[in-house]
Amino acid sequence: MKLMKNIWRKGHILKYYQIAEDCFAPMEEISAEIRQSRTISLLNAEGKIFFAVVARRITLYVVDN
């Protein structure tokens, strides 16, 4: 929580929060090529929580104003 407060005050988002890793999940039972799979982006949990809090705050502000 202290880290999130510090990020919010300084306005500098960590690169670690902005990076996603791609995982390829097969769409078919036998998939030999990349185009036969779909990409799933994996983000870290801290980044998801931080951006969820930011999105909630922005939504509340916009709805109230």
Short mmCIF file of N, CA, C and O in Angstrom, two decimals:
data_model
loop_
_atom_site.label_atom_id
_atom_site.label_comp_id
_atom_site.label_asym_id
_atom_site.label_seq_id
_atom_site.Cartn_x
_atom_site.Cartn_y
_atom_site.Cartn_z
N MET A 1 0.82 -1.18 0.00
CA MET A 1 0.00 0.00 0.00
C MET A 1 0.87 1.26 0.00
O MET A 1 0.55 2.22 -0.67
N LYS A 2 1.98 1.21 0.75
CA LYS A 2 2.89 2.36 0.78
C LYS A 2 3.46 2.63 -0.60
O LYS A 2 3.60 3.78 -1.01
N LEU A 3 3.80 1.56 -1.31
CA LEU A 3 4.35 1.71 -2.66
C LEU A 3 3.32 2.35 -3.59
O LEU A 3 3.64 3.26 -4.36
N MET A 4 2.07 1.92 -3.49
CA MET A 4 1.02 2.49 -4.34
C MET A 4 0.79 3.97 -4.03
O MET A 4 0.60 4.78 -4.93
N LYS A 5 0.82 4.33 -2.76
CA LYS A 5 0.66 5.74 -2.38
C LYS A 5 1.81 6.58 -2.94
O LYS A 5 1.61 7.69 -3.43
N ASN A 6 3.02 6.05 -2.87
CA ASN A 6 4.19 6.75 -3.38
C ASN A 6 4.10 6.93 -4.90
O ASN A 6 4.40 8.01 -5.42
N ILE A 7 3.67 5.89 -5.60
CA ILE A 7 3.51 5.98 -7.05
C ILE A 7 2.45 7.02 -7.39
O ILE A 7 2.63 7.82 -8.31
N TRP A 8 1.34 7.01 -6.65
CA TRP A 8 0.25 7.95 -6.91
C TRP A 8 0.71 9.39 -6.70
O TRP A 8 0.40 10.27 -7.48
N ARG A 9 1.47 9.64 -5.63
CA ARG A 9 1.95 11.00 -5.33
C ARG A 9 2.93 11.49 -6.38
O ARG A 9 2.85 12.62 -6.84
N LYS A 10 3.89 10.66 -6.75
CA LYS A 10 4.93 11.08 -7.69
C LYS A 10 4.46 11.07 -9.14
O LYS A 10 5.03 11.74 -9.98
N GLY A 11 3.45 10.26 -9.44
CA GLY A 11 2.95 10.18 -10.81
C GLY A 11 3.85 9.38 -11.73
O GLY A 11 3.75 9.48 -12.94
N HIS A 12 4.73 8.58 -11.15
CA HIS A 12 5.65 7.76 -11.94
C HIS A 12 5.29 6.29 -11.76
O HIS A 12 5.43 5.74 -10.68
N ILE A 13 4.79 5.66 -12.82
CA ILE A 13 4.38 4.25 -12.76
C ILE A 13 5.57 3.37 -13.09
O ILE A 13 6.29 3.61 -14.06
N LEU A 14 5.76 2.35 -12.28
CA LEU A 14 6.88 1.44 -12.47
C LEU A 14 6.78 0.70 -13.80
O LEU A 14 5.69 0.33 -14.23
N LYS A 15 7.91 0.49 -14.45
CA LYS A 15 7.93 -0.27 -15.70
C LYS A 15 7.43 -1.69 -15.48
O LYS A 15 6.81 -2.29 -16.33
N TYR A 16 7.70 -2.22 -14.29
CA TYR A 16 7.28 -3.56 -13.93
C TYR A 16 5.76 -3.72 -14.03
O TYR A 16 5.26 -4.78 -14.35
N TYR A 17 5.03 -2.64 -13.75
CA TYR A 17 3.58 -2.67 -13.82
C TYR A 17 3.09 -2.60 -15.26
O TYR A 17 1.96 -2.96 -15.54
N GLN A 18 3.91 -2.13 -16.17
CA GLN A 18 3.49 -1.88 -17.54
C GLN A 18 3.84 -3.02 -18.50
O GLN A 18 3.47 -2.99 -19.66
N ILE A 19 4.54 -4.03 -18.03
CA ILE A 19 5.00 -5.12 -18.89
C ILE A 19 4.06 -6.32 -18.78
O ILE A 19 3.67 -6.71 -17.69
N ALA A 20 3.72 -6.89 -19.92
CA ALA A 20 2.90 -8.10 -19.97
C ALA A 20 3.68 -9.18 -20.70
O ALA A 20 4.43 -8.90 -21.63
N GLU A 21 3.51 -10.42 -20.26
CA GLU A 21 4.12 -11.55 -20.95
C GLU A 21 3.03 -12.28 -21.71
O GLU A 21 1.92 -12.44 -21.22
N ASP A 22 3.35 -12.71 -22.92
CA ASP A 22 2.38 -13.40 -23.75
C ASP A 22 2.51 -14.90 -23.58
O ASP A 22 3.61 -15.45 -23.52
N CYS A 23 1.37 -15.55 -23.48
CA CYS A 23 1.31 -17.00 -23.38
C CYS A 23 0.41 -17.47 -24.52
O CYS A 23 -0.66 -16.90 -24.74
N PHE A 24 0.83 -18.46 -25.24
CA PHE A 24 0.05 -18.94 -26.37
C PHE A 24 -0.76 -20.17 -25.97
O PHE A 24 -0.20 -21.17 -25.54
N ALA A 25 -2.07 -20.08 -26.10
CA ALA A 25 -2.98 -21.18 -25.77
C ALA A 25 -3.54 -21.74 -27.06
O ALA A 25 -4.07 -21.01 -27.89
N PRO A 26 -3.43 -23.05 -27.25
CA PRO A 26 -3.93 -23.65 -28.50
C PRO A 26 -5.45 -23.56 -28.60
O PRO A 26 -6.16 -23.75 -27.63
N MET A 27 -5.94 -23.23 -29.82
CA MET A 27 -7.38 -23.16 -30.07
C MET A 27 -7.91 -24.52 -30.51
O MET A 27 -9.07 -24.82 -30.33
N GLU A 28 -7.04 -25.32 -31.09
CA GLU A 28 -7.43 -26.63 -31.59
C GLU A 28 -6.70 -27.70 -30.80
O GLU A 28 -5.68 -27.43 -30.15
N GLU A 29 -7.21 -28.91 -30.85
CA GLU A 29 -6.59 -29.99 -30.10
C GLU A 29 -5.17 -30.27 -30.57
O GLU A 29 -4.26 -30.43 -29.78
N ILE A 30 -5.00 -30.28 -31.88
CA ILE A 30 -3.66 -30.48 -32.46
C ILE A 30 -3.29 -29.17 -33.16
O ILE A 30 -3.79 -28.89 -34.25
N SER A 31 -2.43 -28.41 -32.55
CA SER A 31 -2.01 -27.13 -33.16
C SER A 31 -0.51 -27.14 -33.33
O SER A 31 0.24 -27.20 -32.37
N ALA A 32 -0.09 -27.08 -34.58
CA ALA A 32 1.33 -27.15 -34.90
C ALA A 32 1.92 -25.77 -35.18
O ALA A 32 3.13 -25.60 -35.14
N GLU A 33 1.09 -24.78 -35.46
CA GLU A 33 1.57 -23.45 -35.81
C GLU A 33 1.03 -22.41 -34.84
O GLU A 33 0.01 -22.61 -34.19
N ILE A 34 1.73 -21.29 -34.79
CA ILE A 34 1.35 -20.19 -33.90
C ILE A 34 -0.03 -19.64 -34.25
O ILE A 34 -0.80 -19.30 -33.37
N ARG A 35 -0.36 -19.58 -35.52
CA ARG A 35 -1.65 -19.00 -35.91
C ARG A 35 -2.83 -19.87 -35.48
O ARG A 35 -3.96 -19.45 -35.55
N GLN A 36 -2.57 -21.08 -35.03
CA GLN A 36 -3.62 -21.95 -34.52
C GLN A 36 -3.79 -21.79 -33.00
O GLN A 36 -4.44 -22.59 -32.36
N SER A 37 -3.19 -20.75 -32.46
CA SER A 37 -3.31 -20.51 -31.03
C SER A 37 -3.70 -19.05 -30.80
O SER A 37 -3.59 -18.21 -31.67
N ARG A 38 -4.16 -18.76 -29.60
CA ARG A 38 -4.52 -17.38 -29.26
C ARG A 38 -3.57 -16.89 -28.17
O ARG A 38 -3.06 -17.66 -27.38
N THR A 39 -3.37 -15.61 -28.15
CA THR A 39 -2.44 -15.01 -27.21
C THR A 39 -3.19 -14.57 -25.95
O THR A 39 -4.24 -13.94 -26.03
N ILE A 40 -2.63 -14.90 -24.81
CA ILE A 40 -3.14 -14.44 -23.53
C ILE A 40 -2.04 -13.62 -22.89
O ILE A 40 -0.92 -14.09 -22.75
N SER A 41 -2.34 -12.38 -22.52
CA SER A 41 -1.35 -11.51 -21.90
C SER A 41 -1.44 -11.65 -20.38
O SER A 41 -2.51 -11.53 -19.79
N LEU A 42 -0.30 -11.92 -19.76
CA LEU A 42 -0.23 -12.08 -18.32
C LEU A 42 0.42 -10.86 -17.70
O LEU A 42 1.53 -10.49 -18.07
N LEU A 43 -0.27 -10.23 -16.77
CA LEU A 43 0.25 -9.07 -16.05
C LEU A 43 0.53 -9.46 -14.61
O LEU A 43 -0.01 -10.44 -14.10
N ASN A 44 1.35 -8.67 -13.93
CA ASN A 44 1.61 -8.98 -12.53
C ASN A 44 0.44 -8.52 -11.66
O ASN A 44 -0.33 -7.61 -12.02
N ALA A 45 0.28 -9.13 -10.51
CA ALA A 45 -0.87 -8.86 -9.63
C ALA A 45 -0.84 -7.44 -9.08
O ALA A 45 -1.89 -6.79 -8.98
N GLU A 46 0.33 -6.94 -8.72
CA GLU A 46 0.42 -5.59 -8.16
C GLU A 46 -0.03 -4.54 -9.17
O GLU A 46 -0.72 -3.59 -8.82
N GLY A 47 0.36 -4.72 -10.41
CA GLY A 47 -0.04 -3.79 -11.46
C GLY A 47 -1.53 -3.81 -11.69
O GLY A 47 -2.16 -2.77 -11.89
N LYS A 48 -2.12 -5.01 -11.66
CA LYS A 48 -3.57 -5.12 -11.84
C LYS A 48 -4.31 -4.39 -10.72
O LYS A 48 -5.29 -3.69 -10.97
N ILE A 49 -3.85 -4.57 -9.50
CA ILE A 49 -4.49 -3.91 -8.36
C ILE A 49 -4.36 -2.40 -8.48
O ILE A 49 -5.33 -1.66 -8.30
N PHE A 50 -3.15 -1.93 -8.80
CA PHE A 50 -2.91 -0.49 -8.93
C PHE A 50 -3.82 0.12 -9.98
O PHE A 50 -4.48 1.12 -9.75
N PHE A 51 -3.86 -0.47 -11.17
CA PHE A 51 -4.66 0.10 -12.25
C PHE A 51 -6.15 -0.05 -11.99
O PHE A 51 -6.95 0.77 -12.46
N ALA A 52 -6.57 -1.06 -11.23
CA ALA A 52 -7.98 -1.18 -10.85
C ALA A 52 -8.37 -0.04 -9.92
O ALA A 52 -9.45 0.54 -10.05
N VAL A 53 -7.49 0.31 -8.98
CA VAL A 53 -7.75 1.42 -8.07
C VAL A 53 -7.82 2.74 -8.85
O VAL A 53 -8.72 3.55 -8.64
N VAL A 54 -6.89 2.93 -9.77
CA VAL A 54 -6.87 4.15 -10.59
C VAL A 54 -8.14 4.23 -11.42
O VAL A 54 -8.79 5.29 -11.49
N ALA A 55 -8.53 3.14 -12.06
CA ALA A 55 -9.74 3.13 -12.88
C ALA A 55 -10.99 3.44 -12.05
O ALA A 55 -11.87 4.18 -12.49
N ARG A 56 -11.05 2.90 -10.85
CA ARG A 56 -12.20 3.16 -9.98
C ARG A 56 -12.26 4.63 -9.58
O ARG A 56 -13.33 5.25 -9.60
N ARG A 57 -11.12 5.20 -9.25
CA ARG A 57 -11.08 6.62 -8.86
C ARG A 57 -11.50 7.51 -10.02
O ARG A 57 -12.24 8.47 -9.85
N ILE A 58 -11.00 7.21 -11.22
CA ILE A 58 -11.35 8.01 -12.39
C ILE A 58 -12.84 7.89 -12.69
O ILE A 58 -13.52 8.88 -12.98
N THR A 59 -13.37 6.66 -12.61
CA THR A 59 -14.79 6.45 -12.87
C THR A 59 -15.66 7.22 -11.89
O THR A 59 -16.63 7.89 -12.29
N LEU A 60 -15.32 7.15 -10.61
CA LEU A 60 -16.09 7.88 -9.61
C LEU A 60 -16.03 9.39 -9.85
O LEU A 60 -17.04 10.10 -9.71
N TYR A 61 -14.86 9.90 -10.21
CA TYR A 61 -14.71 11.33 -10.49
C TYR A 61 -15.57 11.76 -11.68
O TYR A 61 -16.26 12.77 -11.62
N VAL A 62 -15.50 10.96 -12.74
CA VAL A 62 -16.24 11.33 -13.96
C VAL A 62 -17.75 11.26 -13.70
O VAL A 62 -18.50 12.13 -14.15
N VAL A 63 -18.21 10.25 -12.99
CA VAL A 63 -19.63 10.10 -12.73
C VAL A 63 -20.12 11.25 -11.83
O VAL A 63 -21.21 11.80 -12.05
N ASP A 64 -19.34 11.62 -10.82
CA ASP A 64 -19.74 12.70 -9.92
C ASP A 64 -19.72 14.07 -10.58
O ASP A 64 -20.47 14.95 -10.19
N ASN A 65 -18.85 14.26 -11.56
CA ASN A 65 -18.73 15.56 -12.20
C ASN A 65 -19.37 15.56 -13.57
O ASN A 65 -19.17 16.32 -14.42
#
